[in-house]
Coordinates of C-alpha atoms and ligand atoms in Angstrom, one line a residue:
M8 CA 0.0 0.1 0.0
A9 CA 1.3 3.4 -0.9
E10 CA 0.2 5.0 2.2
N11 CA 2.6 2.7 4.2
E12 CA 5.6 3.6 2.3
K13 CA 8.2 5.0 4.6
S14 CA 7.3 8.6 4.8
T15 CA 9.7 11.4 5.5
N16 CA 7.6 13.9 7.5
F17 CA 9.1 15.7 10.2
V18 CA 7.7 13.4 12.9
Q19 CA 9.5 10.5 11.2
Q20 CA 12.7 12.6 11.1
A21 CA 12.4 13.2 14.8
I22 CA 12.1 9.5 15.3
D23 CA 15.0 8.8 13.1
E24 CA 17.1 11.3 15.0
D25 CA 16.1 9.8 18.4
L26 CA 17.1 6.2 17.2
K27 CA 20.3 7.5 15.9
N28 CA 21.0 9.1 19.3
G29 CA 20.5 5.7 21.1
K30 CA 17.0 6.5 22.5
Y31 CA 14.1 4.0 22.6
T32 CA 16.1 0.9 22.0
E33 CA 12.9 -1.0 22.8
G34 CA 11.2 0.2 19.7
I35 CA 8.8 2.9 18.6
H36 CA 5.4 3.0 20.4
T37 CA 2.7 5.6 19.5
R38 CA -1.0 5.9 20.5
F39 CA -4.2 7.4 19.3
P40 CA -5.9 9.0 22.3
P41 CA -9.5 9.9 21.6
E42 CA -11.8 11.4 24.3
P43 CA -15.0 9.4 24.1
N44 CA -17.1 12.6 23.9
G45 CA -18.3 12.4 20.3
Y46 CA -17.8 10.5 17.1
L47 CA -14.6 10.6 15.2
H48 CA -14.3 13.1 12.2
I49 CA -12.0 13.5 9.3
G50 CA -9.5 15.4 11.4
H51 CA -9.2 12.3 13.6
A52 CA -8.5 10.2 10.5
K53 CA -5.4 12.3 10.0
S54 CA -4.2 11.6 13.5
I55 CA -5.1 7.8 13.2
C56 CA -3.3 7.4 9.8
L57 CA -0.3 9.3 11.3
N58 CA -0.1 7.4 14.6
F59 CA -0.8 3.9 13.2
G60 CA 1.3 4.8 10.1
L61 CA 4.4 5.7 12.2
A62 CA 4.0 2.4 14.1
L63 CA 3.8 0.4 10.8
N64 CA 6.7 2.3 9.2
N65 CA 9.0 1.7 12.2
N66 CA 8.0 -1.8 13.0
G67 CA 6.5 -0.5 16.2
L68 CA 3.2 -0.6 18.0
C69 CA 0.3 1.9 18.4
N70 CA -2.2 1.7 21.2
L71 CA -5.7 2.9 21.3
R72 CA -6.3 4.9 24.5
F73 CA -9.5 6.4 25.6
D74 CA -8.8 9.7 27.3
D75 CA -11.7 9.4 29.6
T76 CA -11.0 11.9 32.4
N77 CA -14.1 14.0 31.9
P78 CA -16.9 11.9 33.1
T79 CA -19.8 14.2 32.5
K80 CA -19.3 14.4 28.7
E81 CA -18.4 10.8 28.0
D82 CA -20.5 7.9 26.9
V83 CA -20.0 4.2 25.8
E84 CA -21.9 5.0 22.6
Y85 CA -18.8 7.0 21.7
V86 CA -16.4 4.3 22.8
D87 CA -18.0 1.8 20.6
S88 CA -18.3 4.1 17.5
I89 CA -14.7 5.2 17.8
Q90 CA -13.5 1.5 17.7
E91 CA -15.8 0.7 14.8
D92 CA -14.5 3.7 12.9
I93 CA -10.8 2.9 13.4
H94 CA -11.2 -0.6 12.2
W95 CA -13.3 0.6 9.3
L96 CA -10.4 2.9 8.4
G97 CA -8.0 -0.1 8.3
F98 CA -6.2 0.0 11.5
D99 CA -5.9 -2.3 14.4
W100 CA -4.6 -1.9 18.0
Q101 CA -4.6 -5.7 18.6
D102 CA -4.8 -6.5 22.4
R103 CA -3.8 -2.8 23.3
K104 CA -7.0 -1.0 24.0
F105 CA -6.5 1.1 27.2
Y106 CA -8.4 3.8 29.1
A107 CA -6.9 6.6 31.1
S108 CA -9.3 5.5 33.8
D109 CA -7.4 2.2 34.0
Y110 CA -4.7 4.3 35.5
F111 CA -6.7 6.4 38.1
E112 CA -5.2 4.5 41.0
K113 CA -1.6 5.0 39.6
L114 CA -2.3 8.6 38.6
Y115 CA -3.5 9.3 42.2
D116 CA -0.2 7.7 43.5
Y117 CA 1.8 10.0 41.2
A118 CA -0.1 13.0 42.5
V119 CA 0.7 12.0 46.1
E120 CA 4.4 11.6 45.1
L121 CA 4.4 15.1 43.7
I122 CA 3.0 16.4 47.0
K123 CA 5.7 14.4 48.9
R124 CA 8.4 16.0 46.8
G125 CA 6.9 19.5 47.5
L126 CA 5.8 19.8 44.0
A127 CA 2.0 20.1 44.4
Y128 CA -0.4 21.7 46.8
V129 CA -4.1 21.9 47.7
D130 CA -5.5 25.2 46.9
D131 CA -8.9 26.3 48.5
S132 CA -9.2 29.3 46.1
T133 CA -12.3 29.4 43.9
A134 CA -12.1 28.8 40.1
E135 CA -12.6 32.5 39.6
E136 CA -9.8 33.4 42.0
I137 CA -7.5 31.0 40.3
R138 CA -8.3 32.5 37.0
Q139 CA -8.0 36.1 38.3
N140 CA -4.5 35.4 39.8
R141 CA -3.1 33.4 36.8
G142 CA -1.9 36.9 35.4
T143 CA -1.7 37.6 31.6
L144 CA 0.8 37.1 28.8
T145 CA 2.6 40.4 29.8
E146 CA 1.9 40.2 33.6
A147 CA 3.1 37.5 36.1
G148 CA 0.6 35.6 38.1
K149 CA 0.0 35.9 41.8
E150 CA 0.9 33.2 44.2
S151 CA -2.1 31.6 46.0
P152 CA -2.4 32.1 49.8
F153 CA -2.4 28.3 50.0
R154 CA 0.7 27.8 48.1
N155 CA 3.0 27.1 51.0
R156 CA 0.9 24.7 53.0
S157 CA 3.1 21.9 54.6
V158 CA 3.5 18.6 52.8
E159 CA 1.4 17.0 55.7
E160 CA -1.5 19.3 55.4
N161 CA -1.6 18.7 51.6
L162 CA -1.5 15.0 51.9
D163 CA -4.3 15.1 54.5
L164 CA -6.4 17.4 52.3
F165 CA -5.8 15.4 49.2
T166 CA -6.8 12.2 50.9
R167 CA -9.8 13.9 52.1
M168 CA -10.7 15.3 48.6
K169 CA -10.5 11.6 47.4
A170 CA -12.7 10.5 50.3
G171 CA -15.5 12.8 49.2
E172 CA -15.5 15.2 52.1
F173 CA -15.7 18.3 49.9
A174 CA -18.1 19.6 47.4
D175 CA -17.3 20.1 43.7
G176 CA -15.1 23.1 43.2
A177 CA -14.3 23.6 46.9
R178 CA -10.6 22.7 46.5
V179 CA -8.1 21.7 43.6
L180 CA -4.7 20.0 43.5
R181 CA -2.2 22.3 41.7
A182 CA 1.3 21.6 40.6
K183 CA 3.8 24.0 42.2
I184 CA 5.9 25.4 39.5
D185 CA 6.3 29.1 38.9
M186 CA 3.7 31.8 39.0
A187 CA 6.0 34.2 37.0
S188 CA 6.7 31.7 34.2
P189 CA 6.2 33.4 30.7
N190 CA 4.3 30.2 29.9
I191 CA 0.9 30.5 31.5
N192 CA 0.6 26.7 31.5
M193 CA 3.4 26.6 34.0
R194 CA 1.8 28.8 36.5
D195 CA 0.8 26.2 38.9
P196 CA -1.7 24.4 36.7
V197 CA -4.6 22.5 38.3
I198 CA -3.9 18.7 38.1
Y199 CA -7.0 17.3 40.1
R200 CA -10.5 18.6 40.5
I201 CA -13.4 17.4 42.6
A202 CA -16.4 16.1 40.6
H203 CA -19.0 14.0 42.2
A204 CA -19.9 12.5 38.9
H205 CA -20.6 9.1 37.7
H206 CA -18.0 7.7 35.3
H207 CA -18.9 5.2 32.6
R208 CA -16.2 2.8 33.6
T209 CA -15.3 3.4 37.2
G210 CA -18.9 4.2 38.3
D211 CA -18.8 6.2 41.6
A212 CA -15.4 4.9 42.8
W213 CA -13.9 8.4 42.3
C214 CA -15.0 11.9 43.1
I215 CA -11.8 13.5 42.1
Y216 CA -10.5 13.4 38.5
P217 CA -7.2 14.2 36.9
M218 CA -6.9 17.0 34.5
Y219 CA -6.0 16.1 30.9
D220 CA -2.6 17.7 31.2
F221 CA -1.7 15.6 34.1
A222 CA -3.3 12.3 32.9
H223 CA -1.9 12.4 29.5
P224 CA 1.8 12.4 29.9
L225 CA 1.6 9.9 32.7
S226 CA -0.7 7.6 30.7
D227 CA 1.9 7.8 27.9
A228 CA 4.7 6.9 30.3
I229 CA 2.8 4.0 31.9
E230 CA 2.1 2.5 28.4
G231 CA 5.7 3.0 27.3
I232 CA 4.8 5.3 24.6
T233 CA 7.9 6.8 22.9
H234 CA 6.4 9.4 20.6
S235 CA 3.2 11.2 21.8
V236 CA 2.0 12.9 18.6
C237 CA -0.6 15.5 19.2
T238 CA -2.0 18.7 17.6
L239 CA -0.4 22.1 17.7
E240 CA -2.5 23.6 20.3
F241 CA -0.6 21.6 22.8
E242 CA 2.7 23.0 21.9
D243 CA 2.6 25.4 24.9
H244 CA 1.6 22.5 27.1
R245 CA 4.8 20.6 26.3
P246 CA 6.9 22.3 28.9
F247 CA 4.5 20.9 31.5
Y248 CA 4.5 17.5 29.9
D249 CA 8.4 17.4 30.3
W250 CA 8.3 19.0 33.7
L251 CA 5.9 16.4 35.1
L252 CA 7.9 13.3 33.7
E253 CA 11.1 14.9 34.8
S254 CA 9.8 15.7 38.3
L255 CA 8.6 12.1 38.8
G256 CA 12.0 10.7 37.7
F257 CA 11.3 9.3 34.4
D258 CA 14.5 8.6 32.4
V259 CA 14.9 11.0 29.4
N260 CA 16.2 8.3 27.2
T261 CA 13.1 6.1 27.5
R262 CA 10.3 8.5 28.6
P263 CA 7.7 9.6 26.0
R264 CA 8.4 12.8 24.0
Q265 CA 5.6 15.1 22.8
I266 CA 5.6 16.1 19.0
E267 CA 3.0 18.5 17.7
F268 CA 1.6 18.7 14.1
A269 CA -1.0 20.8 12.4
R270 CA -4.5 19.9 12.7
L271 CA -6.7 19.2 9.7
D272 CA -9.3 21.9 8.8
L273 CA -11.4 21.4 5.7
T274 CA -13.5 23.9 3.8
N275 CA -17.4 23.6 3.8
T276 CA -17.5 21.7 6.9
V277 CA -16.6 21.7 10.7
T278 CA -14.1 19.5 12.4
S279 CA -14.9 20.0 16.0
K280 CA -16.8 17.5 18.1
R281 CA -18.5 20.4 19.9
K282 CA -19.9 21.8 16.6
L283 CA -20.8 18.4 15.3
L284 CA -22.7 17.6 18.5
Q285 CA -24.5 21.0 18.1
L286 CA -25.6 20.0 14.5
V287 CA -26.8 16.7 15.8
K288 CA -28.6 18.2 18.9
E289 CA -30.3 21.1 17.1
G290 CA -31.5 18.7 14.4
H291 CA -29.7 20.3 11.5
V292 CA -28.8 16.7 10.4
S293 CA -30.3 13.4 10.9
G294 CA -27.6 12.1 13.2
W295 CA -23.8 11.6 13.7
D296 CA -23.9 9.5 10.5
D297 CA -25.7 11.9 8.5
P298 CA -24.0 11.6 5.0
R299 CA -23.2 15.5 5.0
M300 CA -21.3 15.1 8.3
S301 CA -17.5 15.2 8.3
T302 CA -17.6 12.3 10.9
L303 CA -16.1 9.0 9.7
S304 CA -19.6 7.5 10.2
G305 CA -21.2 10.1 8.0
L306 CA -18.4 9.7 5.4
R307 CA -18.9 6.0 5.5
R308 CA -22.7 6.3 5.0
R309 CA -22.1 8.8 2.3
G310 CA -20.2 6.1 0.4
F311 CA -16.6 7.2 0.9
T312 CA -14.1 4.4 1.0
P313 CA -11.4 3.9 3.7
A314 CA -8.8 3.6 1.0
A315 CA -9.8 7.1 -0.3
I316 CA -9.6 8.6 3.2
R317 CA -6.3 7.0 3.9
N318 CA -4.9 8.4 0.4
F319 CA -6.2 11.8 1.2
C320 CA -4.5 11.8 4.7
N321 CA -1.3 10.7 2.9
E322 CA -1.7 13.4 0.3
I323 CA -2.2 16.3 2.7
G324 CA 0.9 15.3 4.5
V325 CA 2.0 16.2 8.0
A326 CA 3.2 19.9 8.6
K327 CA 4.0 22.1 11.4
A328 CA 1.7 25.0 10.3
N329 CA -2.1 25.0 10.4
S330 CA -3.7 25.2 7.0
L331 CA -7.1 24.9 5.5
V332 CA -7.5 22.1 3.0
D333 CA -10.0 22.4 0.3
I334 CA -12.8 19.7 0.5
S335 CA -12.5 19.1 -3.2
M336 CA -9.2 17.4 -2.6
L337 CA -10.9 14.8 -0.5
E338 CA -13.5 14.4 -3.2
H339 CA -10.7 13.9 -5.8
C340 CA -9.3 11.0 -3.6
V341 CA -12.8 9.4 -3.6
R342 CA -13.3 9.7 -7.3
E343 CA -9.8 8.3 -8.0
D344 CA -10.7 5.2 -5.9
L345 CA -14.2 4.8 -7.2
N346 CA -13.2 5.2 -10.8
E347 CA -11.1 2.1 -10.4
T348 CA -13.4 0.1 -8.2
A349 CA -17.1 1.0 -8.8
D350 CA -19.2 -0.8 -11.4
R351 CA -21.0 1.3 -14.0
V352 CA -24.8 1.1 -14.3
M353 CA -27.4 3.4 -15.8
A354 CA -29.9 5.4 -13.8
V355 CA -32.2 8.2 -14.7
L356 CA -32.9 10.9 -12.1
N357 CA -35.5 13.0 -13.9
P358 CA -37.1 10.7 -16.3
L359 CA -38.7 11.6 -19.8
K360 CA -40.5 8.8 -21.5
V361 CA -39.4 7.8 -25.0
V362 CA -41.4 5.5 -27.3
L363 CA -39.4 3.8 -30.0
T364 CA -42.0 3.5 -32.7
N365 CA -40.3 1.0 -34.9
V366 CA -39.7 -1.4 -32.1
P367 CA -42.5 -4.0 -32.0
E368 CA -44.7 -4.0 -29.0
G369 CA -43.9 -6.7 -26.4
K370 CA -40.4 -7.4 -27.8
V371 CA -37.5 -7.4 -25.2
E372 CA -34.0 -7.6 -26.3
Y373 CA -31.0 -8.1 -23.9
L374 CA -28.0 -6.1 -24.8
V375 CA -24.5 -6.6 -23.4
A376 CA -23.1 -3.8 -21.3
E377 CA -19.6 -3.7 -19.7
N378 CA -19.5 -3.2 -16.0
H379 CA -16.3 -1.3 -15.9
P380 CA -14.1 0.0 -18.7
K381 CA -11.0 -1.6 -17.4
H382 CA -12.1 -4.8 -15.7
G383 CA -15.1 -6.5 -14.3
G384 CA -17.1 -8.4 -17.0
N385 CA -20.4 -7.8 -18.6
R386 CA -24.1 -7.8 -17.8
Y387 CA -27.2 -7.9 -19.8
I388 CA -29.5 -4.9 -19.8
P389 CA -33.1 -5.1 -21.3
F390 CA -34.2 -2.9 -24.1
S391 CA -37.6 -2.5 -25.5
R392 CA -40.2 -0.1 -27.2
E393 CA -40.5 2.1 -24.1
I394 CA -37.5 3.7 -22.4
Y395 CA -36.8 6.6 -20.2
I396 CA -34.0 9.2 -20.7
E397 CA -32.9 12.1 -18.6
R398 CA -35.2 15.1 -19.0
D399 CA -32.1 17.3 -19.4
D400 CA -30.9 15.3 -22.3
F401 CA -33.7 16.5 -24.5
M402 CA -34.0 20.1 -25.7
E403 CA -36.7 21.2 -28.0
C404 CA -35.1 24.5 -29.2
A405 CA -31.5 23.6 -28.7
P406 CA -28.4 25.6 -29.7
K407 CA -26.1 24.3 -32.3
K408 CA -23.6 22.8 -29.7
F409 CA -26.2 20.8 -27.9
F410 CA -25.2 17.2 -28.8
R411 CA -27.9 15.4 -27.0
L412 CA -31.4 14.7 -28.2
K413 CA -33.4 17.4 -30.2
P414 CA -36.2 17.3 -32.8
D415 CA -35.2 15.6 -36.0
C416 CA -31.7 14.8 -34.7
E417 CA -30.0 11.7 -33.7
V418 CA -28.2 10.6 -30.5
R419 CA -26.6 7.2 -29.4
L420 CA -28.2 5.3 -26.5
K421 CA -25.2 3.9 -24.5
H422 CA -24.9 0.2 -25.0
A423 CA -27.8 0.3 -27.5
Y424 CA -28.9 2.0 -30.7
I425 CA -28.8 5.3 -32.4
I426 CA -32.2 6.9 -32.1
K427 CA -33.8 9.8 -33.9
C428 CA -36.5 12.1 -32.4
E429 CA -39.4 12.2 -34.8
E430 CA -42.2 13.7 -32.6
V431 CA -42.6 15.7 -29.4
I432 CA -45.7 15.1 -27.4
K433 CA -47.0 17.7 -25.1
D434 CA -49.6 18.1 -22.4
A435 CA -52.3 20.9 -22.4
E436 CA -49.8 23.4 -20.9
G437 CA -47.2 22.8 -23.4
N438 CA -44.9 20.6 -21.3
V439 CA -43.1 17.9 -23.1
I440 CA -44.4 14.6 -21.6
E441 CA -43.2 12.1 -24.1
L442 CA -41.0 11.7 -27.3
H443 CA -41.5 9.5 -30.3
C444 CA -38.4 8.2 -31.8
T445 CA -37.1 5.6 -34.2
I446 CA -34.1 3.4 -33.8
D447 CA -31.5 2.7 -36.5
P448 CA -31.8 -1.1 -36.2
T449 CA -28.4 -1.8 -37.5
S450 CA -26.5 0.7 -35.2
K451 CA -26.1 -1.5 -32.1
S452 CA -22.7 -3.0 -31.2
G453 CA -21.5 -5.3 -34.0
G454 CA -24.3 -4.1 -36.4
A455 CA -23.6 -2.7 -39.9
T456 CA -23.9 1.0 -38.8
A457 CA -22.6 0.6 -35.3
N458 CA -19.6 2.9 -36.0
R459 CA -21.7 5.6 -37.7
K460 CA -20.4 9.0 -36.4
I461 CA -22.8 10.5 -33.8
K462 CA -21.7 13.3 -31.6
G463 CA -23.7 12.6 -28.4
T464 CA -24.3 9.5 -26.2
I465 CA -26.9 9.5 -23.5
H466 CA -27.8 7.0 -20.8
W467 CA -31.3 5.5 -20.5
V468 CA -33.3 2.7 -18.8
E469 CA -35.8 0.3 -20.1
A470 CA -39.3 1.3 -18.8
N471 CA -40.9 -2.1 -17.6
S472 CA -37.9 -3.4 -15.9
A473 CA -36.4 -0.2 -14.3
I474 CA -36.5 0.0 -10.5
K475 CA -37.9 3.0 -8.8
A476 CA -35.5 4.6 -6.4
E477 CA -35.1 7.3 -4.0
V478 CA -31.9 9.2 -4.5
R479 CA -30.5 11.6 -2.1
L480 CA -28.3 14.2 -3.7
Y481 CA -26.0 15.7 -1.1
D482 CA -24.1 19.1 -1.3
Y483 CA -21.9 20.8 1.2
L484 CA -23.4 21.2 4.6
L485 CA -22.0 24.6 5.0
K486 CA -21.2 27.5 2.7
T487 CA -17.8 29.0 3.2
D488 CA -16.6 32.4 1.8
E489 CA -14.3 32.6 -1.1
N490 CA -11.3 32.0 1.4
G491 CA -12.8 29.0 2.7
N492 CA -13.9 30.7 6.1
L493 CA -16.9 30.2 8.1
P494 CA -18.7 33.1 10.0
D495 CA -18.3 33.0 13.8
D496 CA -21.8 31.6 14.2
F497 CA -21.3 28.7 11.8
I498 CA -25.0 27.7 11.9
A499 CA -25.6 30.9 9.8
A500 CA -23.6 29.2 7.0
L501 CA -25.8 26.1 6.8
N502 CA -26.6 25.4 3.1
P503 CA -30.3 25.1 2.7
D504 CA -29.8 22.9 -0.3
S505 CA -27.3 20.5 1.1
L506 CA -29.9 17.7 0.6
V507 CA -32.2 17.3 -2.4
V508 CA -34.3 14.2 -2.5
V509 CA -35.4 12.7 -5.8
K510 CA -38.3 10.5 -5.2
N511 CA -38.9 8.7 -8.6
A512 CA -35.6 8.0 -10.0
L513 CA -35.3 4.9 -12.3
I514 CA -32.4 2.5 -12.1
E515 CA -31.6 -0.3 -14.4
P516 CA -32.6 -3.8 -12.9
S517 CA -29.0 -5.2 -12.4
V518 CA -28.8 -3.4 -9.0
K519 CA -31.9 -5.2 -7.6
F520 CA -30.2 -7.6 -5.2
A521 CA -27.3 -5.4 -4.2
A522 CA -26.7 -4.9 -0.5
P523 CA -26.6 -1.6 1.3
G524 CA -23.1 -0.2 1.0
T525 CA -22.6 -1.1 -2.7
R526 CA -21.2 1.6 -4.7
Y527 CA -21.9 2.4 -8.3
Q528 CA -21.0 4.9 -11.0
F529 CA -24.3 5.9 -12.6
L530 CA -23.1 6.9 -16.0
R531 CA -22.7 10.5 -16.5
L532 CA -24.2 11.4 -13.2
G533 CA -21.7 10.4 -10.5
Y534 CA -20.9 7.9 -7.8
F535 CA -23.7 6.5 -5.7
V536 CA -24.0 4.1 -2.9
I537 CA -27.1 2.1 -1.7
D538 CA -28.1 3.6 1.7
Y539 CA -28.9 1.6 4.8
D540 CA -32.5 3.0 4.8
T541 CA -33.2 0.7 1.9
T542 CA -36.1 -1.7 2.4
F543 CA -37.5 -4.4 0.2
D544 CA -39.8 -1.9 -1.6
N545 CA -37.9 1.3 -1.2
L546 CA -34.4 1.4 -2.7
V547 CA -32.4 4.4 -1.5
F548 CA -29.3 5.7 -3.0
N549 CA -26.8 8.5 -1.7
R550 CA -24.8 10.5 -4.1
I551 CA -21.2 10.2 -3.0
V552 CA -19.8 12.7 -5.5
T553 CA -20.6 14.0 -8.9
L554 CA -18.2 13.2 -11.7
K555 CA -15.5 15.7 -12.3
D556 CA -16.5 16.8 -15.8
T557 CA -19.9 17.9 -15.0
W558 CA -22.0 18.5 -18.2
A559 CA -22.6 22.2 -19.0
K560 CA -26.0 23.3 -18.3
I561 CA -27.3 24.9 -21.5
K562 CA -30.6 26.8 -21.0
C563 CA -33.3 26.9 -23.6
K564 CA -33.6 30.6 -24.5
D565 CA -37.4 30.5 -24.9
Ligands
ATP627 P1 -12.3 18.2 18.9 O1 -11.7 19.5 18.7 O2 -13.1 17.8 17.7 O3 -13.1 18.1 20.0 P2 -10.2 16.8 20.2 O4 -8.7 17.2 19.8 O5 -10.7 17.3 21.4 O6 -11.1 17.2 18.9 P3 -9.7 14.1 20.8 O7 -10.6 13.1 21.0 O8 -9.0 14.6 22.1 O9 -10.4 15.4 20.1 O10 -8.6 13.8 19.7 C1 -8.0 12.6 19.7 C2 -6.7 12.9 18.9 O11 -7.1 13.3 17.6 C3 -5.8 13.9 19.5 O12 -4.5 13.5 19.5 C4 -6.0 15.1 18.6 O13 -5.0 15.9 18.6 C5 -6.3 14.5 17.3 N1 -7.1 15.4 16.4 C6 -8.3 15.9 16.8 N2 -8.8 16.7 15.9 C7 -7.9 16.7 14.9 C8 -7.8 17.4 13.6 N3 -8.7 18.3 13.1 N4 -6.7 17.1 12.9 C9 -5.7 16.2 13.3 N5 -5.8 15.6 14.4 C10 -6.8 15.8 15.2
MG628 MG1 -9.5 16.7 23.2

């Protein structure tokens, strides 16, 4: 697989350097550390591909670790979906699925150790006081009046915090570092808080929970992680990461090292669990797996392939500077994959009936159609006196360059005959309701006039055998400005036309017994997948992406 080729991104270079310097002789070990407070999105895919990819490239290991230190926002529904999504994407943590909550006892012991070393203290200040005394970027913070408590008093209070003697917010445990540090994260950060909250794994065993910045480096160290790869917003937290491991005596040659990379941001969508949750909760989408969502479950339902997403992550690369990636690049990767793998079929989204007057009534002919231009065999498609074509493929008063069907002109039906439009039938209001055409009987493949030069070829379906389907045409969920940016209130950017449902599309009968999840190219229309809403009598397709070369829309002047 191309995506597993040894990559030379800067994280890999850092690993090479470490190995050259004799560090990490036991091998490379990474982790993917989701917080189970939402579904994974395309940004997480970048982190998954990077972390599991580094392990693969370096003959190392990658753990899955749930960072479940925030009990009020977490849920087993998310734990399950995260595992399903990582497996779907093509990666496996083998027997190394861990939870930060597995380490609550050890983390507590490390906190006690810090207190004993005089490096942590219990602070009775309120959250507001702590915020006020933190200082600013230009001004040093103020030391808490509780900063110089004795080790004994701190141990006693911390034990009682754990025992549940105090209310939420009454006290916190803080690292004792430097209130004048230019880095605000080093100004005695809070490392434990009181929260009488039920945890989805540890139940009511704990009423104090470690802060992320405390739990994360230690979880990494406990698991023997060598390279703790995270996104750029944690760069300013790295000094604390190193301070903590150093203070607790972890050897610099074996302890984990944090390396930051730029997070993925995509145009026309949001990649923030908080915002995705808002879309779900406020009912702007049908759920986390709505095919317009940037979640992996949404992309999966939309019909995107794991290979396309991996290729995309590989293409965008890993950089040190944040940037916005155009969503059309992701679509490009999907088209490239589906162009190779999806069978071709014919479907008509907006049908116009065509009667072929020189084909005898009741006669059904089976024509051979290729499933794929490069590979994949043939199928038979029925052809008879009545067919449907796309309404857009006929124009009564067409300009010269319109090479589809128009009165008294010819067009080729894909895999079938050349037809000529002889008569246009209209209703009382003047709407075209039917066309009468004739076929050139020797123009099908192998016939005497098969190679006659005709400019246009259109798709069609046979009237009696075609299957009625609902086709959901998806567009971007959000409209971004020309620079790809969203307004502050992203809800205002919701695209009202992000879903158009076509109720009476007609699909050739070969798709009849295909399972949900099967992907096709509908000739000339795009790539489509059978949706999971499909029932025995209601076939539902999602449009994955249009074809790149969309046909120009030429409007009738009258
Ligand atoms: P969100 O902002 O959506 O809530 P998060 O960073 O809080 O995301 P986590 O569950 O903590 O979500 O993320 C797990 C891992 O995935 C972290 O290492 C995080 O850095 C990484 N990650 C999250 N979002 C992105 C992104 N957009 N691009 C790259 N990596 C990401
Ligand atoms: Mg997070």
